[in-house]
Short mmCIF file of C-alpha atoms in Angstrom, two decimals:
data_model
loop_
_atom_site.label_atom_id
_atom_site.label_comp_id
_atom_site.label_asym_id
_atom_site.label_seq_id
_atom_site.Cartn_x
_atom_site.Cartn_y
_atom_site.Cartn_z
CA UNK A 102 -8.20 37.03 -1.10
CA UNK A 103 -5.92 36.27 -4.53
CA UNK A 104 -4.39 33.06 -5.17
CA UNK A 105 -0.45 32.69 -5.92
CA UNK A 106 1.51 30.54 -7.40
CA UNK A 107 4.94 30.05 -6.83
CA UNK A 108 7.72 29.35 -9.08
CA UNK A 109 9.23 26.24 -8.73
CA UNK A 110 11.91 25.23 -11.24
CA UNK A 111 12.20 21.76 -10.41
CA UNK A 112 8.56 21.43 -12.42
CA UNK A 113 9.70 22.98 -15.47
CA UNK A 114 9.57 21.08 -18.30
CA UNK A 115 6.97 18.56 -17.15
CA UNK A 116 3.41 17.72 -18.93
CA UNK A 117 1.25 15.04 -18.44
CA UNK A 118 0.29 13.81 -21.84
CA UNK A 119 -1.61 10.55 -20.79
CA UNK A 120 -5.22 10.93 -21.33
CA UNK A 121 -7.69 7.98 -21.03
CA UNK A 122 -10.21 6.75 -23.09
CA UNK A 123 -13.78 7.97 -21.60
CA UNK A 124 -15.13 5.28 -19.59
CA UNK A 125 -17.64 3.76 -16.92
CA UNK A 126 -15.96 2.79 -13.49
CA UNK A 127 -18.65 0.88 -11.67
CA UNK A 128 -17.90 0.60 -7.94
CA UNK A 129 -19.48 -2.36 -6.30
CA UNK A 130 -19.63 -0.99 -2.62
CA UNK A 131 -20.39 2.11 -3.29
CA UNK A 132 -22.26 3.11 0.29
CA UNK A 133 -18.70 1.84 1.90
CA UNK A 134 -16.20 3.68 4.02
CA UNK A 135 -13.38 2.97 0.95
CA UNK A 136 -15.31 4.78 -1.90
CA UNK A 137 -16.22 7.60 0.55
CA UNK A 138 -12.78 8.33 1.86
CA UNK A 139 -10.54 7.30 -1.36
CA UNK A 140 -11.89 6.75 -4.51
CA UNK A 141 -14.56 9.37 -5.07
CA UNK A 142 -11.93 12.26 -2.96
CA UNK A 143 -9.43 10.48 -5.45
CA UNK A 144 -11.76 10.87 -8.79
CA UNK A 145 -12.71 14.08 -7.69
CA UNK A 146 -8.70 15.66 -7.30
CA UNK A 147 -8.02 13.84 -10.72
CA UNK A 148 -11.02 15.97 -12.36
CA UNK A 149 -9.84 19.07 -10.08
CA UNK A 150 -6.51 18.47 -12.43
CA UNK A 151 -8.19 18.07 -15.63
CA UNK A 152 -6.61 14.51 -15.66
CA UNK A 153 -9.92 12.76 -16.06
CA UNK A 154 -11.31 11.79 -20.15
CA UNK A 155 -13.76 13.85 -21.17
CA UNK A 156 -17.37 11.87 -20.40
CA UNK A 157 -16.14 9.85 -16.98
CA UNK A 158 -18.97 8.32 -15.35
CA UNK A 159 -19.16 6.70 -12.08
CA UNK A 160 -22.15 4.40 -11.31
CA UNK A 161 -22.61 3.20 -7.64
CA UNK A 162 -23.70 -0.41 -6.76
CA UNK A 163 -25.07 -1.23 -3.66
CA UNK A 164 -28.01 -2.44 -1.74
CA UNK A 165 -29.52 1.35 -0.46
CA UNK A 166 -32.00 3.11 -2.19
CA UNK A 167 -30.44 5.80 -3.08
CA UNK A 168 -31.38 8.27 -6.02
CA UNK A 169 -28.85 9.73 -8.79
CA UNK A 170 -29.31 13.00 -6.23
CA UNK A 171 -28.86 11.70 -3.22
CA UNK A 172 -25.86 9.74 -4.35
CA UNK A 173 -24.42 12.50 -5.80
CA UNK A 174 -25.05 14.66 -2.08
CA UNK A 175 -23.25 11.80 -0.55
CA UNK A 176 -20.58 11.93 -2.47
CA UNK A 177 -20.32 15.86 -2.20
CA UNK A 178 -20.08 15.35 1.50
CA UNK A 179 -17.43 12.37 1.19
CA UNK A 180 -15.58 14.83 -1.05
CA UNK A 181 -15.82 17.96 0.92
CA UNK A 182 -14.36 15.89 4.47
CA UNK A 183 -11.82 13.57 2.39
CA UNK A 184 -10.43 15.10 -0.62
CA UNK A 185 -7.03 16.64 0.26
CA UNK A 186 -8.07 20.04 -1.04
CA UNK A 187 -9.24 22.12 1.25
CA UNK A 188 -11.88 23.73 -0.27
CA UNK A 189 -14.80 22.11 -3.04
CA UNK A 190 -14.71 24.34 -6.84
CA UNK A 191 -18.11 24.30 -7.22
CA UNK A 192 -17.49 24.50 -11.50
CA UNK A 193 -15.03 21.20 -11.05
CA UNK A 194 -17.81 19.45 -8.64
CA UNK A 195 -20.78 20.66 -10.90
CA UNK A 196 -19.10 18.94 -14.23
CA UNK A 197 -17.73 15.91 -11.83
CA UNK A 198 -21.08 15.25 -10.71
CA UNK A 199 -23.01 14.89 -13.81
CA UNK A 200 -21.30 11.83 -14.18
CA UNK A 201 -22.56 9.98 -11.18
CA UNK A 202 -25.21 7.61 -11.07
CA UNK A 203 -26.69 5.11 -8.60
CA UNK A 204 -28.02 1.47 -8.98
CA UNK A 205 -29.52 0.13 -6.15
CA UNK A 206 -29.28 -3.66 -6.12
CA UNK A 207 -27.65 -6.71 -3.93
CA UNK A 208 -24.52 -8.30 -5.19
CA UNK A 209 -26.57 -11.30 -4.53
CA UNK A 210 -29.10 -10.97 -6.77
CA UNK A 211 -28.14 -12.96 -10.54
CA UNK A 212 -30.99 -10.94 -12.26
CA UNK A 213 -29.44 -7.18 -11.20
CA UNK A 214 -26.47 -7.81 -13.79
CA UNK A 215 -28.48 -7.90 -17.04
CA UNK A 216 -30.12 -4.60 -15.73
CA UNK A 217 -26.78 -3.00 -14.89
CA UNK A 218 -26.16 -3.97 -18.43
CA UNK A 219 -28.72 -2.07 -19.83
CA UNK A 220 -27.81 1.05 -17.63
CA UNK A 221 -24.41 0.93 -18.52
CA UNK A 222 -25.38 0.97 -22.77
CA UNK A 223 -27.60 3.79 -22.01
CA UNK A 224 -25.01 6.24 -20.58
CA UNK A 225 -23.06 4.94 -23.65
CA UNK A 226 -25.28 6.88 -25.86
CA UNK A 227 -25.30 9.80 -23.71
CA UNK A 228 -22.39 9.99 -22.46
CA UNK A 229 -19.89 8.47 -25.16
CA UNK A 230 -18.14 5.97 -22.96
CA UNK A 231 -17.76 3.61 -25.67
CA UNK A 232 -18.41 0.36 -23.49
CA UNK A 233 -15.00 0.85 -21.64
CA UNK A 234 -15.49 -0.20 -17.98
CA UNK A 235 -14.22 -0.79 -14.74
CA UNK A 236 -15.50 -2.51 -12.22
CA UNK A 237 -14.42 -2.17 -8.79
CA UNK A 238 -14.72 -4.53 -6.05
CA UNK A 239 -14.95 -1.89 -3.08
CA UNK A 240 -16.97 -4.85 -1.08
CA UNK A 241 -15.58 -7.15 1.69
CA UNK A 242 -13.86 -9.62 0.19
CA UNK A 243 -16.17 -12.86 0.26
CA UNK A 244 -18.60 -10.85 -2.10
CA UNK A 245 -15.55 -10.78 -4.91
CA UNK A 246 -16.55 -14.41 -6.15
CA UNK A 247 -20.28 -13.57 -6.34
CA UNK A 248 -19.69 -10.34 -8.17
CA UNK A 249 -17.27 -11.86 -10.47
CA UNK A 250 -19.15 -14.80 -11.22
CA UNK A 251 -22.35 -12.58 -12.01
CA UNK A 252 -20.34 -10.26 -14.11
CA UNK A 253 -18.86 -13.23 -16.43
CA UNK A 254 -22.12 -15.20 -16.70
CA UNK A 255 -24.16 -11.38 -17.64
CA UNK A 256 -21.82 -11.08 -20.31
CA UNK A 257 -20.42 -7.86 -18.68
CA UNK A 258 -17.39 -9.50 -18.02
CA UNK A 259 -15.92 -8.69 -21.76
CA UNK A 260 -15.50 -6.28 -24.21
CA UNK A 261 -19.21 -5.31 -26.04
CA UNK A 262 -18.38 -3.38 -28.50
CA UNK A 263 -14.91 -3.64 -31.09
CA UNK A 264 -12.15 -1.90 -29.61
CA UNK A 265 -13.86 -1.19 -26.30
CA UNK A 266 -12.03 -2.51 -22.88
CA UNK A 267 -13.33 -3.99 -19.52
CA UNK A 268 -11.03 -3.83 -16.29
CA UNK A 269 -11.67 -5.53 -12.65
CA UNK A 270 -9.76 -3.92 -9.96
CA UNK A 271 -9.42 -6.38 -6.75
CA UNK A 272 -8.90 -4.89 -3.17
CA UNK A 273 -6.74 -6.20 -0.38
CA UNK A 274 -6.91 -8.89 1.17
CA UNK A 275 -6.68 -11.12 -1.47
CA UNK A 276 -6.95 -14.56 0.33
CA UNK A 277 -5.95 -15.26 3.79
CA UNK A 278 -3.69 -17.50 2.84
CA UNK A 279 -1.97 -19.15 0.20
CA UNK A 280 -4.29 -21.91 -0.80
CA UNK A 281 -7.02 -19.36 -1.01
CA UNK A 282 -4.98 -17.03 -2.78
CA UNK A 283 -4.68 -19.35 -5.48
CA UNK A 284 -8.43 -20.22 -5.27
CA UNK A 285 -9.76 -17.21 -5.74
CA UNK A 286 -7.39 -16.22 -8.61
CA UNK A 287 -8.53 -19.70 -9.99
CA UNK A 288 -11.79 -18.08 -10.04
CA UNK A 289 -11.37 -14.65 -11.14
CA UNK A 290 -9.50 -16.20 -14.16
CA UNK A 291 -12.72 -18.12 -15.28
CA UNK A 292 -14.66 -14.79 -16.12
CA UNK A 293 -11.69 -12.62 -16.32
CA UNK A 294 -8.26 -12.61 -18.66
CA UNK A 295 -4.96 -12.47 -16.08
CA UNK A 296 -4.22 -8.87 -18.27
CA UNK A 297 -7.76 -7.06 -17.32
CA UNK A 298 -7.47 -8.02 -13.30
CA UNK A 299 -5.70 -5.36 -11.74
CA UNK A 300 -5.04 -6.38 -8.05
CA UNK A 301 -4.38 -3.20 -6.06
CA UNK A 302 -2.44 -2.05 -2.91
CA UNK A 303 -2.54 1.58 -2.41
CA UNK A 304 1.39 1.49 -1.22
CA UNK A 305 2.31 1.02 -4.74
CA UNK A 306 0.50 4.34 -5.86
CA UNK A 307 2.47 6.57 -3.17
CA UNK A 308 5.01 8.69 -4.58
CA UNK A 309 8.17 8.24 -2.02
CA UNK A 310 7.56 3.81 -3.07
CA UNK A 311 7.81 4.65 -6.73
CA UNK A 312 10.58 6.80 -5.85
CA UNK A 313 12.66 4.20 -4.70
CA UNK A 314 12.68 3.05 -8.50
CA UNK A 315 13.81 6.73 -9.49
CA UNK A 316 16.27 6.18 -6.58
CA UNK A 317 18.27 3.08 -7.60
CA UNK A 318 17.79 3.07 -11.36
CA UNK A 319 17.42 6.51 -12.31
CA UNK A 320 20.73 7.77 -10.11
CA UNK A 321 24.64 6.43 -10.94
CA UNK A 322 25.52 6.42 -7.19
CA UNK A 323 23.02 4.10 -5.23
CA UNK A 324 23.33 0.51 -7.32
CA UNK A 325 26.88 -0.29 -7.40
CA UNK A 326 26.75 0.05 -3.39
CA UNK A 327 23.15 -1.60 -3.17
CA UNK A 328 24.30 -5.09 -2.26
CA UNK A 329 25.67 -7.64 0.91
CA UNK A 330 28.99 -5.88 0.34
CA UNK A 331 27.74 -2.55 1.90
CA UNK A 332 24.67 -3.16 3.42
CA UNK A 333 24.54 -3.89 6.80
CA UNK A 334 20.84 -4.57 7.08
CA UNK A 335 17.46 -3.21 6.34
CA UNK A 336 14.20 -2.35 8.56
CA UNK A 337 11.03 -1.65 7.12
CA UNK A 338 8.73 -0.15 9.61
CA UNK A 339 4.74 0.51 9.47
CA UNK A 340 4.34 1.65 12.70
CA UNK A 341 0.12 2.94 13.60
CA UNK A 342 -0.48 5.09 16.28
CA UNK A 343 -4.91 3.87 15.48
CA UNK A 344 -6.21 1.17 16.88
CA UNK A 345 -8.97 -0.97 14.68
CA UNK A 346 -10.99 1.51 13.60
CA UNK A 347 -14.25 -0.36 14.15
CA UNK A 348 -12.96 -2.92 12.26
CA UNK A 349 -12.74 -5.64 14.59
CA UNK A 350 -14.68 -8.22 13.08
CA UNK A 351 -12.48 -7.94 9.78
CA UNK A 352 -9.07 -7.93 12.23
CA UNK A 353 -9.82 -10.06 14.81
CA UNK A 354 -9.43 -13.04 11.74
CA UNK A 355 -6.31 -11.24 9.40
CA UNK A 356 -4.12 -9.83 12.25
CA UNK A 357 -1.11 -7.52 11.38
CA UNK A 358 0.75 -10.14 9.63
CA UNK A 359 -1.91 -10.79 6.71
CA UNK A 360 -3.27 -7.23 7.32
CA UNK A 361 0.31 -5.64 6.76
CA UNK A 362 2.92 -7.82 6.21
CA UNK A 363 1.79 -10.07 3.33
CA UNK A 364 0.91 -7.29 0.83
CA UNK A 365 2.26 -3.55 1.73
CA UNK A 366 5.22 -4.40 3.45
CA UNK A 367 6.60 -7.34 0.74
CA UNK A 368 5.85 -4.99 -1.68
CA UNK A 369 8.30 -2.27 -0.42
CA UNK A 370 10.29 -4.97 0.02
CA UNK A 371 9.92 -6.29 -3.01
CA UNK A 372 11.39 -2.99 -4.72
CA UNK A 373 14.57 -2.28 -1.78
CA UNK A 374 15.75 -5.63 -3.36
CA UNK A 375 14.97 -6.56 -6.98
CA UNK A 376 17.21 -6.33 -10.00
CA UNK A 377 16.74 -3.63 -12.37
CA UNK A 378 14.46 -4.27 -14.72
CA UNK A 379 14.59 -4.39 -18.50
CA UNK A 380 12.44 -1.73 -18.82
CA UNK A 381 10.07 0.49 -16.80
CA UNK A 382 7.02 -1.11 -18.11
CA UNK A 383 4.83 -3.94 -16.63
CA UNK A 384 5.56 -7.14 -17.09
CA UNK A 385 9.51 -6.32 -16.70
CA UNK A 386 9.09 -4.74 -13.70
CA UNK A 387 6.57 -7.38 -11.92
CA UNK A 388 8.84 -9.90 -13.31
CA UNK A 389 11.60 -8.43 -11.07
CA UNK A 390 9.68 -8.55 -8.04
CA UNK A 391 8.42 -11.81 -8.13
CA UNK A 392 12.04 -13.20 -8.53
CA UNK A 393 12.81 -11.11 -5.12
CA UNK A 394 9.65 -12.66 -3.60
CA UNK A 395 10.70 -16.12 -4.40
CA UNK A 396 13.93 -16.17 -3.40
CA UNK A 397 12.90 -15.26 0.50
CA UNK A 398 14.56 -17.96 2.65
CA UNK A 399 11.94 -20.68 3.09
CA UNK A 400 11.14 -20.42 7.21
CA UNK A 401 10.60 -23.95 8.81
CA UNK A 402 7.87 -24.13 11.74
CA UNK A 403 10.65 -25.11 14.64
CA UNK A 404 12.21 -21.97 13.54
CA UNK A 405 9.10 -18.91 13.51
CA UNK A 406 9.66 -18.82 17.24
CA UNK A 407 13.27 -17.93 16.28
CA UNK A 408 12.66 -15.51 13.30
CA UNK A 409 9.20 -13.73 14.51
CA UNK A 410 7.77 -11.49 17.59
CA UNK A 411 4.40 -11.36 17.97
CA UNK A 412 2.14 -8.59 20.31
CA UNK A 413 -1.11 -7.34 21.32
CA UNK A 414 -1.79 -3.91 22.91
CA UNK A 415 -3.16 -3.51 26.18
CA UNK A 416 -4.80 -0.48 27.31
CA UNK A 417 -2.80 2.54 27.62
CA UNK A 418 -2.76 6.75 26.43
CA UNK A 419 -1.81 7.45 22.91
CA UNK A 420 -1.36 11.63 22.25
CA UNK A 421 -1.96 11.67 25.89
CA UNK A 422 -5.55 10.17 25.92
CA UNK A 423 -6.31 7.15 27.30
CA UNK A 424 -7.28 4.09 24.77
CA UNK A 425 -9.06 0.89 25.33
CA UNK A 426 -6.43 -2.43 25.27
CA UNK A 427 -7.14 -4.62 21.58
CA UNK A 428 -9.56 -7.33 23.83
CA UNK A 429 -11.36 -4.27 24.74
CA UNK A 430 -12.59 -2.94 21.02
CA UNK A 431 -15.54 -3.80 19.75
CA UNK A 432 -16.06 -6.69 18.46
CA UNK A 433 -12.96 -8.61 19.30
CA UNK A 434 -12.97 -11.94 21.67
CA UNK A 435 -12.26 -11.02 25.37
CA UNK A 436 -9.41 -14.16 25.13
CA UNK A 437 -8.31 -12.79 21.44
CA UNK A 438 -4.78 -14.23 20.17
CA UNK A 439 -4.94 -11.86 17.13
CA UNK A 440 -1.57 -10.42 16.79
CA UNK A 441 -1.32 -6.32 16.56
CA UNK A 442 2.37 -6.02 16.12
CA UNK A 443 4.47 -8.19 14.36
CA UNK A 444 8.31 -8.33 13.89
CA UNK A 445 10.25 -10.30 11.81
CA UNK A 446 13.07 -11.36 9.90
CA UNK A 447 13.29 -12.16 6.28
CA UNK A 448 16.82 -13.33 4.55
CA UNK A 449 16.69 -13.49 0.49
CA UNK A 450 18.61 -15.96 -0.79
CA UNK A 451 20.38 -14.63 -4.35
CA UNK A 452 24.10 -13.11 -4.68
CA UNK A 453 22.70 -9.51 -3.83
CA UNK A 454 21.48 -9.86 -0.75
CA UNK A 455 22.78 -13.59 1.06
CA UNK A 456 23.15 -12.94 4.18
CA UNK A 457 21.95 -9.71 4.68
CA UNK A 458 18.62 -9.21 6.98
CA UNK A 459 15.30 -7.57 6.51
CA UNK A 460 14.08 -6.58 9.61
CA UNK A 461 10.09 -5.83 9.33
CA UNK A 462 8.16 -4.43 12.51
CA UNK A 463 4.66 -3.26 12.19
CA UNK A 464 2.03 -2.55 15.02
CA UNK A 465 -0.80 -0.67 16.06
CA UNK A 466 -1.36 1.94 18.79
CA UNK A 467 2.29 3.03 18.64
CA UNK A 468 3.75 6.15 19.70
CA UNK A 469 4.06 7.38 16.43
CA UNK A 470 2.48 7.06 12.93
CA UNK A 471 5.51 6.41 10.49
CA UNK A 472 6.31 4.37 7.44
CA UNK A 473 9.87 4.33 6.32
CA UNK A 474 12.33 2.03 4.97
CA UNK A 475 16.37 2.38 6.53
CA UNK A 476 19.15 0.88 5.00
CA UNK A 477 22.29 0.92 7.46
CA UNK A 478 25.34 0.66 5.70
CA UNK A 479 28.59 -1.51 7.26
CA UNK A 480 31.21 0.78 8.98
CA UNK A 481 34.36 1.90 7.53
CA UNK A 482 36.69 -0.75 7.10
CA UNK A 483 39.56 1.45 9.27
CA UNK A 484 38.76 3.50 12.19
CA UNK A 485 40.83 6.40 11.03
CA UNK A 486 38.82 9.02 13.34
CA UNK A 487 38.35 6.49 16.08
CA UNK A 488 38.73 8.63 19.72
CA UNK A 489 37.58 11.74 17.66
CA UNK A 490 33.84 10.78 17.11
CA UNK A 491 31.27 12.16 19.29
CA UNK A 492 28.26 9.67 21.03
CA UNK A 493 26.31 10.70 18.66
CA UNK A 494 27.40 9.35 15.20
CA UNK A 495 26.00 6.39 13.70
CA UNK A 496 26.66 4.24 10.66
CA UNK A 497 25.60 5.43 7.39
CA UNK A 498 21.96 5.31 6.82
CA UNK A 499 19.60 6.03 3.89
CA UNK A 500 16.06 6.34 5.44
CA UNK A 501 13.15 6.50 2.41
CA UNK A 502 10.58 7.92 4.65
CA UNK A 503 7.12 6.90 2.88
CA UNK A 504 4.57 8.62 5.13
CA UNK A 505 4.35 11.06 6.17
CA UNK A 506 6.85 13.98 5.01
CA UNK A 507 7.25 11.89 1.98
CA UNK A 508 11.36 12.53 1.20
CA UNK A 509 14.75 10.68 1.24
CA UNK A 510 17.83 11.45 3.81
CA UNK A 511 21.15 10.05 4.13
CA UNK A 512 22.90 9.96 7.53
CA UNK A 513 26.77 10.65 7.35
CA UNK A 514 29.45 11.99 9.69
CA UNK A 515 30.83 15.07 9.84
CA UNK A 516 33.52 17.80 11.27
CA UNK A 517 32.16 20.02 13.65
CA UNK A 518 33.61 23.31 13.67
CA UNK A 519 35.92 24.10 15.49
CA UNK A 520 40.14 23.67 16.17
CA UNK A 521 39.84 19.98 17.49
CA UNK A 522 38.64 17.02 14.68
CA UNK A 523 35.54 15.67 16.34
CA UNK A 524 32.88 14.09 14.28
CA UNK A 525 29.42 13.92 14.39
CA UNK A 526 25.86 12.51 12.61
CA UNK A 527 24.06 15.19 10.18
CA UNK A 528 21.43 14.60 7.15
CA UNK A 529 21.29 15.75 3.92
CA UNK A 530 17.86 15.35 2.90
CA UNK A 531 14.96 15.83 0.16
CA UNK A 532 11.14 16.19 1.16
CA UNK A 533 8.30 16.42 -1.30
CA UNK A 534 7.09 19.36 0.00
CA UNK A 535 9.50 21.88 0.24
CA UNK A 536 11.40 20.51 -3.31
CA UNK A 537 8.47 20.38 -5.66
CA UNK A 538 6.20 23.22 -3.58
CA UNK A 539 3.21 20.73 -4.59
CA UNK A 540 1.21 18.28 -2.61
CA UNK A 541 1.65 14.61 -3.20
CA UNK A 542 -1.44 12.95 -4.81
CA UNK A 543 -2.94 10.54 -3.10
CA UNK A 544 -1.38 6.87 -3.96
CA UNK A 545 -5.53 6.21 -5.58
CA UNK A 546 -5.30 9.01 -7.78
CA UNK A 547 -2.00 7.85 -9.49
CA UNK A 548 -3.45 3.51 -9.45
CA UNK A 549 -6.90 4.94 -10.29
CA UNK A 550 -5.37 6.99 -13.60
CA UNK A 551 -3.22 4.03 -14.40
CA UNK A 552 -5.79 1.12 -14.70
CA UNK A 553 -8.25 3.56 -16.55
CA UNK A 554 -4.62 4.19 -19.17
CA UNK A 555 -4.22 0.13 -18.81
CA UNK A 556 -0.72 0.38 -16.92
CA UNK A 557 -0.61 -2.46 -14.88
CA UNK A 558 3.07 -1.88 -13.73
CA UNK A 559 1.59 -0.37 -10.06
CA UNK A 560 -0.99 -3.15 -10.06
CA UNK A 561 0.22 -6.89 -8.71
CA UNK A 562 0.31 -9.65 -11.04
CA UNK A 563 -1.48 -13.17 -10.26
CA UNK A 564 2.53 -14.48 -9.32
CA UNK A 565 3.44 -12.08 -7.43
CA UNK A 566 0.68 -11.79 -4.72
CA UNK A 567 0.64 -16.23 -4.67
CA UNK A 568 4.64 -15.57 -3.88
CA UNK A 569 4.08 -13.31 -1.36
CA UNK A 570 1.72 -15.24 0.87
CA UNK A 571 3.97 -17.95 0.58
CA UNK A 572 6.20 -16.70 3.52
CA UNK A 573 3.13 -15.59 4.82
CA UNK A 574 1.31 -19.20 5.32
CA UNK A 575 4.93 -20.80 6.48
CA UNK A 576 4.98 -18.62 9.56
CA UNK A 577 1.17 -18.63 10.07
CA UNK A 578 1.47 -22.49 9.82
CA UNK A 579 4.60 -22.35 12.61
CA UNK A 580 2.47 -19.93 14.63
CA UNK A 581 -0.32 -22.73 15.02
CA UNK A 582 1.85 -25.54 16.51
CA UNK A 583 3.16 -23.26 19.03
CA UNK A 584 1.12 -22.20 22.41
CA UNK A 585 -1.03 -19.26 22.28
CA UNK A 586 1.07 -16.33 23.22
CA UNK A 587 0.53 -14.73 26.52
CA UNK A 588 -1.73 -11.46 25.58
CA UNK A 589 -1.54 -8.50 25.98
CA UNK A 590 2.42 -7.63 26.16
CA UNK A 591 2.36 -3.91 25.32
CA UNK A 592 1.10 -1.08 26.29
CA UNK A 593 -1.07 1.08 23.77
CA UNK A 594 1.65 4.31 23.28
CA UNK A 595 4.40 1.54 23.51
CA UNK A 596 6.83 0.85 20.21
CA UNK A 597 5.91 -3.01 21.04
CA UNK A 598 6.96 -5.62 23.54
CA UNK A 599 10.20 -6.01 25.34
CA UNK A 600 10.71 -9.23 23.31
CA UNK A 601 10.91 -6.99 20.20
CA UNK A 602 14.16 -5.27 21.35
CA UNK A 603 15.47 -8.42 22.43
CA UNK A 604 15.03 -10.19 19.01
CA UNK A 605 17.36 -7.69 17.18
CA UNK A 606 19.72 -7.12 20.01
CA UNK A 607 20.09 -10.58 19.55
CA UNK A 608 21.89 -10.02 16.28
CA UNK A 609 24.05 -6.80 17.83
CA UNK A 610 21.63 -3.99 16.35
CA UNK A 611 18.81 -2.36 17.41
CA UNK A 612 15.76 -0.70 16.01
CA UNK A 613 15.69 2.93 14.54
CA UNK A 614 13.12 5.37 16.23
CA UNK A 615 11.76 7.30 13.60
#
């Protein structure tokens, strides 16, 4: 069968002109889930698209005693299973696999790091990578300090050649509260400069999240109404059908607030709420995001119950199949009080957003997997068509769908065809898939490429990470002073606890059903 390429005028004139320097990416935790599911498939897809520099080299670092060939076979299986491309291209893979190597050692073994340095110098000579390094921490967070200390003390944290560079990618979670985040930042800065550190939140690499900036600041029609005068409220939803997928040991210590709200959801909030940056460059963009996060109204412990709802799923059905309750999951305490659902209301105290509530909700074992930002505009000041509207007419909504079916839609009232004036809500929409006729790249593809290019716009800065922990830590302290909740309080396959509906109904509003 001959492959055909659909012509798409929307992609005419587009050309990717940035090509990174040759470099070596050392992945600590190369035998782990993140490497298999995300990192290697993303790197292969970049290779397929011709976006990687010649000589790009990947060194997997883990304890398992693989040879280079065994590591390549393992990574090929991972790419075949998890890549967004349905079939692996043998020619692309052969070239890509020549740059895969494996280094077997324990993270805690101080003597292993000088040997790693010797191996990297050998690869520099053989593959022309010129001393450029990316160290990727794809490990449990409790290994971060040990690895970075050994990198620093062995001299690997700084460039070894004139003109070369060294960068560090740190995965979430970045601390478990404000104090631990500050402590981790202080530790990293002993060995790396701030401009070397790339704190990754993969939500920022999603096409639709980046499109929020384009939607707001590349179109003249939205910014004039993007404020408290026209917007009634904002809802940010991250709903998952899955449970904890074998992560009971981690999740039971974290919960939904730390796992989702502190990073992904507050990042979404910050790009919706930020002021226009003076340039689309790393620091101007992050300066404005930090201002938005710092403007979140402080939360007093005694008001935590008024602005949050916690939930934990019990047994139920997902897709018609029975699933266990959270307390029945492996490595979860049978009397756990960890929340798997949280809804909260935040205010941003500045001129643009004064008294506009931002409702955030996230949960596991909900009926549908969906992430979206829904912005409800205020109703018209004079109901000219009162009595002519059908029951389906809603206020105007702007829906930014992050996943799945990435796109943007605007809900407006329109006249129903016929001799009478009757109105219904209709949708104007844009979908990435049908507009550009290409599959959106995975978030890790964009972020890995940006790190190679030295572009930190879509990574979080130290002050941004700490600003995001402030309201979360205030909520955690408030919860700690309250009696333990009566869990479970919602069935798997439902939209969360009934209290969440009452929570928003008290404000005269209701949750959107995505």
